[in-house]
PDB file of C-alpha atoms in Angstrom:
ATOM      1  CA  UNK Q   1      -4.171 -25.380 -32.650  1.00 65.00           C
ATOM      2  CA  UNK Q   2      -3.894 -22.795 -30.160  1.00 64.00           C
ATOM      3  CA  UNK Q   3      -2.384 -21.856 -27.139  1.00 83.00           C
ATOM      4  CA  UNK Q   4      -5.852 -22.710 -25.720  1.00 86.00           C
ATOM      5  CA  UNK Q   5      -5.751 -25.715 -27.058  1.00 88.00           C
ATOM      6  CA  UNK Q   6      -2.679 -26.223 -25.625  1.00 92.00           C
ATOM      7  CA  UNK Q   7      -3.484 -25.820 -22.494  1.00 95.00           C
ATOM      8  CA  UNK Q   8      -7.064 -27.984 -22.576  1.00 96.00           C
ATOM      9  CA  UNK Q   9      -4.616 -31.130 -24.258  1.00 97.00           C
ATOM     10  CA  UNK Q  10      -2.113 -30.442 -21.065  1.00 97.00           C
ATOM     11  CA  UNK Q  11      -5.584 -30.590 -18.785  1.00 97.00           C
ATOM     12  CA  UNK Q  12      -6.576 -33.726 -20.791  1.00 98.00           C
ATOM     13  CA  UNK Q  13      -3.244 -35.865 -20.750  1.00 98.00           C
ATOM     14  CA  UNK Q  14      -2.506 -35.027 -16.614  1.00 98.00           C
ATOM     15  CA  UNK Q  15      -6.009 -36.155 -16.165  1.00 97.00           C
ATOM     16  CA  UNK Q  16      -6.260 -39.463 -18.578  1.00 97.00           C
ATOM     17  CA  UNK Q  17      -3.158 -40.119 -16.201  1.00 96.00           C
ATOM     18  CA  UNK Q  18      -4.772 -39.498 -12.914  1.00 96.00           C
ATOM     19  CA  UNK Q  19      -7.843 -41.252 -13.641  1.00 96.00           C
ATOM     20  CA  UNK Q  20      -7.664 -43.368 -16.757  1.00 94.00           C
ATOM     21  CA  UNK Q  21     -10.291 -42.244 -19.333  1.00 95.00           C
ATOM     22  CA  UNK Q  22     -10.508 -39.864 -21.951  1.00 96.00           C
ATOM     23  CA  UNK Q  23     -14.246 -40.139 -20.483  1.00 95.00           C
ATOM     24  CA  UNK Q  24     -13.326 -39.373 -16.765  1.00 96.00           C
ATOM     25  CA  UNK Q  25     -10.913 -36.436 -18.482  1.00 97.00           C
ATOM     26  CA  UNK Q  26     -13.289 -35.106 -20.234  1.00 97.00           C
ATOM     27  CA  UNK Q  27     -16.301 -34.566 -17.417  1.00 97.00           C
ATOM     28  CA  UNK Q  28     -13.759 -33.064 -15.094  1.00 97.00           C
ATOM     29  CA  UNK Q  29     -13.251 -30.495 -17.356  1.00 97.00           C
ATOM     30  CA  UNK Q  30     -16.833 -30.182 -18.390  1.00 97.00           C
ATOM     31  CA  UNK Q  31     -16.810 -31.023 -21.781  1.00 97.00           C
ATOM     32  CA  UNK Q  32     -18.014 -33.762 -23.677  1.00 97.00           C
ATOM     33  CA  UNK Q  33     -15.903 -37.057 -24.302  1.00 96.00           C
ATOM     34  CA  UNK Q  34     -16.123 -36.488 -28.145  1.00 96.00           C
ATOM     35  CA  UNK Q  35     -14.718 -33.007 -27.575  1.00 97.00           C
ATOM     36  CA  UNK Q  36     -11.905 -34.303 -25.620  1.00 97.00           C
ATOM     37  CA  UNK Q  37     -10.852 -37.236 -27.608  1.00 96.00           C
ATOM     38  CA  UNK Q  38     -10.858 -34.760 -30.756  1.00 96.00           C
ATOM     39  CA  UNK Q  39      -8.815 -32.761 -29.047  1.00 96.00           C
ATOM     40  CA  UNK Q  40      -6.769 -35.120 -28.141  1.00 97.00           C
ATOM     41  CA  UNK Q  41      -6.275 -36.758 -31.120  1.00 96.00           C
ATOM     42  CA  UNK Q  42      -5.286 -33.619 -32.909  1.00 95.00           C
ATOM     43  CA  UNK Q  43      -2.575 -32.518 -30.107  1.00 95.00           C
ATOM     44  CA  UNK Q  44      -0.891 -36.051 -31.133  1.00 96.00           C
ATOM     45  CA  UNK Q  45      -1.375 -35.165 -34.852  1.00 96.00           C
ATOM     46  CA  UNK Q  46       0.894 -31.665 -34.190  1.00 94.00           C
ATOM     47  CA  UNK Q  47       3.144 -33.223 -31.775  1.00 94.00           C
ATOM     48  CA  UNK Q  48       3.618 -36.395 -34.110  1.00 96.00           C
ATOM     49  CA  UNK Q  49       3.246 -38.482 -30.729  1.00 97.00           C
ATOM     50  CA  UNK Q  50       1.431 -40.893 -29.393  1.00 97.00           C
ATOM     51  CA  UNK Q  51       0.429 -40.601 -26.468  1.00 97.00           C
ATOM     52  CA  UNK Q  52      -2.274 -42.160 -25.173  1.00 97.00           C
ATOM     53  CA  UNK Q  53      -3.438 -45.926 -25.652  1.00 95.00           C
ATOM     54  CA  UNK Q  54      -6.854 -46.002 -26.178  1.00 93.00           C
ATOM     55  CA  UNK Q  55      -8.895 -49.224 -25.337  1.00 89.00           C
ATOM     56  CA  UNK Q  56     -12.290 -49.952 -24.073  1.00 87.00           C
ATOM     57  CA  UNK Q  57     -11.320 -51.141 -20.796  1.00 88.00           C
ATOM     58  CA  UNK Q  58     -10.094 -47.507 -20.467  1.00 87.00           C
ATOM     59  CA  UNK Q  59      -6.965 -45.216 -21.380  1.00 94.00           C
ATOM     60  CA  UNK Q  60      -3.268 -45.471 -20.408  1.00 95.00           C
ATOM     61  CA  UNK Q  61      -0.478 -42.478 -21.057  1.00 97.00           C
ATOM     62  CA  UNK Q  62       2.655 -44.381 -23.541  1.00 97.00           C
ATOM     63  CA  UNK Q  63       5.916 -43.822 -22.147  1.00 97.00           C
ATOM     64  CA  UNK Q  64       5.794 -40.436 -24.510  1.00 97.00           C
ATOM     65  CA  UNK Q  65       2.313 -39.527 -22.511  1.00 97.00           C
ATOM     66  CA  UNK Q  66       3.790 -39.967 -19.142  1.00 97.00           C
ATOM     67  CA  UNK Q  67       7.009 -37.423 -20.185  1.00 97.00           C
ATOM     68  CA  UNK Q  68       4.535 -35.466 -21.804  1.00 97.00           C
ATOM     69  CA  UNK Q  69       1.987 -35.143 -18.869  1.00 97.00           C
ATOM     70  CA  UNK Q  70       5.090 -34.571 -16.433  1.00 97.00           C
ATOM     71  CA  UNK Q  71       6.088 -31.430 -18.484  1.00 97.00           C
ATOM     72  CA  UNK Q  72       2.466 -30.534 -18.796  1.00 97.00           C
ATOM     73  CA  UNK Q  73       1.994 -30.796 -14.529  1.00 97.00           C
ATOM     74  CA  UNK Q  74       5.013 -28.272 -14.470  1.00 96.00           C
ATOM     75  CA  UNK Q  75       3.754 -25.965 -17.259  1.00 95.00           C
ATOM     76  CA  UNK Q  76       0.294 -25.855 -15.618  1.00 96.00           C
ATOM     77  CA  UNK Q  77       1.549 -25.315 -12.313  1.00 95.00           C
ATOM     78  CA  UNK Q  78       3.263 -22.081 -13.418  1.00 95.00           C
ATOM     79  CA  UNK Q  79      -0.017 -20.852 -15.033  1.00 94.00           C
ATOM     80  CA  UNK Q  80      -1.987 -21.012 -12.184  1.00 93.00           C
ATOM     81  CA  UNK Q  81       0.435 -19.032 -10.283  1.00 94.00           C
ATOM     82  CA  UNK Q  82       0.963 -16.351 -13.197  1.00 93.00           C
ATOM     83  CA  UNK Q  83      -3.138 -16.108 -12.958  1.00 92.00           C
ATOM     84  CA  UNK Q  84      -3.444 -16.127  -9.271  1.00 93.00           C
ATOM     85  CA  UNK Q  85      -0.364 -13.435  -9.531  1.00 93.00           C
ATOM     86  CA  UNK Q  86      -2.406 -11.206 -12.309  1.00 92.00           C
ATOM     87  CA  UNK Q  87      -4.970 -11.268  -9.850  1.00 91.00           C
ATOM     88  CA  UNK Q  88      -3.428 -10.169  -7.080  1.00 90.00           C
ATOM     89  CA  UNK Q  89      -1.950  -7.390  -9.081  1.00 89.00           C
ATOM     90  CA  UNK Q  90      -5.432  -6.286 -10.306  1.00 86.00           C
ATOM     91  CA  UNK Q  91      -6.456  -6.313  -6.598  1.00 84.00           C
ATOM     92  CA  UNK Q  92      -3.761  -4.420  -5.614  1.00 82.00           C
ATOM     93  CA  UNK Q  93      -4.296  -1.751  -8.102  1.00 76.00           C
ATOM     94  CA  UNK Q  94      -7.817  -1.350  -7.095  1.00 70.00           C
ATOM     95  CA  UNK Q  95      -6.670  -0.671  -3.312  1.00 62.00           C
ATOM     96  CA  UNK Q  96      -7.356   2.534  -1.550  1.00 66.00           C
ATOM     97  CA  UNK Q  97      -5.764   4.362   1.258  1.00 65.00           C
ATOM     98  CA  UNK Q  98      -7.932   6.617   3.504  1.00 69.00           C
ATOM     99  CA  UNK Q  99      -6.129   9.096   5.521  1.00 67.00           C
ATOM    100  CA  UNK Q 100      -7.463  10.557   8.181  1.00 71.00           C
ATOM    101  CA  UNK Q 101      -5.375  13.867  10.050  1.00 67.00           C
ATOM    102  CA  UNK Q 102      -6.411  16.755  11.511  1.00 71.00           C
ATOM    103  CA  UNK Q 103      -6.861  20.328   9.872  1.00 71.00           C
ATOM    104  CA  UNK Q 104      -3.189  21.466  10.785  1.00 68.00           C
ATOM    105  CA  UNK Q 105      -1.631  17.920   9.420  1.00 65.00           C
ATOM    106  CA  UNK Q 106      -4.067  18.166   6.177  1.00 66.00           C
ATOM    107  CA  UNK Q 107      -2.900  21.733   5.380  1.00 68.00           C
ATOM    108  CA  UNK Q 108       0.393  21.305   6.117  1.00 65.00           C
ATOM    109  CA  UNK Q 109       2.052  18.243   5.933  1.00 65.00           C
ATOM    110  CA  UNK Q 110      -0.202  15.881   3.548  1.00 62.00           C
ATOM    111  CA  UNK Q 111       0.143  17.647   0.494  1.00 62.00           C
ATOM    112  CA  UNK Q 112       4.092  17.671   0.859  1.00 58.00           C
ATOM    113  CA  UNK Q 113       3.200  13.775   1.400  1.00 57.00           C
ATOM    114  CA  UNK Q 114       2.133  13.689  -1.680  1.00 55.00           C
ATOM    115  CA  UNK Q 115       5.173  15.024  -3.377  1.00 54.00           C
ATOM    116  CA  UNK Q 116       3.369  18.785  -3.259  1.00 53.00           C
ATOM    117  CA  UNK Q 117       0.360  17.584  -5.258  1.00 52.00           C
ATOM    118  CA  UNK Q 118      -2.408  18.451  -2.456  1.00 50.00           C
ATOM    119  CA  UNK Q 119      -4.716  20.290  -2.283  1.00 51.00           C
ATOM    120  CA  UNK Q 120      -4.831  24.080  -1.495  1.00 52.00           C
ATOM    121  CA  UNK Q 121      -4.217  25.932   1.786  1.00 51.00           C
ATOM    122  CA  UNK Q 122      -7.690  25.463   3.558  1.00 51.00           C
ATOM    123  CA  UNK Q 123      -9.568  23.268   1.369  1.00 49.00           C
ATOM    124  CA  UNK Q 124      -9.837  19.337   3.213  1.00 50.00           C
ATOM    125  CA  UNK Q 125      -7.974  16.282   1.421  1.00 51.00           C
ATOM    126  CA  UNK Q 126     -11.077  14.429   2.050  1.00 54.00           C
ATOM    127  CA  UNK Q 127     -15.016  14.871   3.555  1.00 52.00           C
ATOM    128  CA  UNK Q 128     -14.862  13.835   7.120  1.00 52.00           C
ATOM    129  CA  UNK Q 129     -17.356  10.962   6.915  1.00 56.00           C
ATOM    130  CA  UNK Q 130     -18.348  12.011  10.710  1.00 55.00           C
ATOM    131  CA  UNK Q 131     -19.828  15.136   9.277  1.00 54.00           C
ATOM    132  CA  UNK Q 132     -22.229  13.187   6.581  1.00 54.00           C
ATOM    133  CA  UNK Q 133     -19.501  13.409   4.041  1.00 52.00           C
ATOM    134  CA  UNK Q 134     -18.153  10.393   1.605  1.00 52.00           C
ATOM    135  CA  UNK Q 135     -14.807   9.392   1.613  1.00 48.00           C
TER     136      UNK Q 135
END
């Protein structure tokens, strides 16, 4: 199994708890209900627990399955936020900054802003977009 499937039997067991069928598990994660109970099946087969009971009337966590699916909430939790953090991160990366400063400031003072990596005497940091240029 792998980490992915890790994950998709965590998605599984906190939803058979929520709403009470491998079935009603399965569609909300948009898979089939022979997918999930495979799945399923297998993650008890690794973990050598049982933990859900299966009937036709529906499915029910064991007392393993509940401990299991509170762990799994938790686990889940904190990948969500270390996704939604990676994003942000990649967002920030992407971030410009546009300066704008007149001739004297862009000769003078930005490239020593930039720890002396400006540009030459004379030459602009940027095209002044007000003159047609791109920034």
């Amino acid at each position: 199994m792998t980490s992915d499937d890790d994950v998709t039997a965590m998605r599984l067991i906190t939803l058979v708890e929520r709403l009470g069928s491998i079935s009603k598990a399965a569609a909300a994660l948009g898979m089939a209900q022979s997918n999930a109970s495979r799945t399923l099946a297998r993650y008890e087969r690794i973990t050598g627990l049982r933990l859900i009971n299966r009937s036709s009337s529906g499915s029910a966590l064991t007392t393993s399955g509940v401990t299991a699916a509170s762990w799994a909430r938790k686990a889940l939790h904190e990948l969500d936020n270390y996704r939604a953090a990676l994003d942000a991160l990649a967002r920030s990366t992407r971030a410009t900054l546009a300066v704008g400063a007149s001739q004297t400031i862009a000769e003078y003072l930005a490239p020593q802003a930039s720890g002396g990596r400006g540009q030459p005497r004379g030459r602009k940091l940027a095209d002044d977009p007000r003159e047609g240029g791109k920034r």
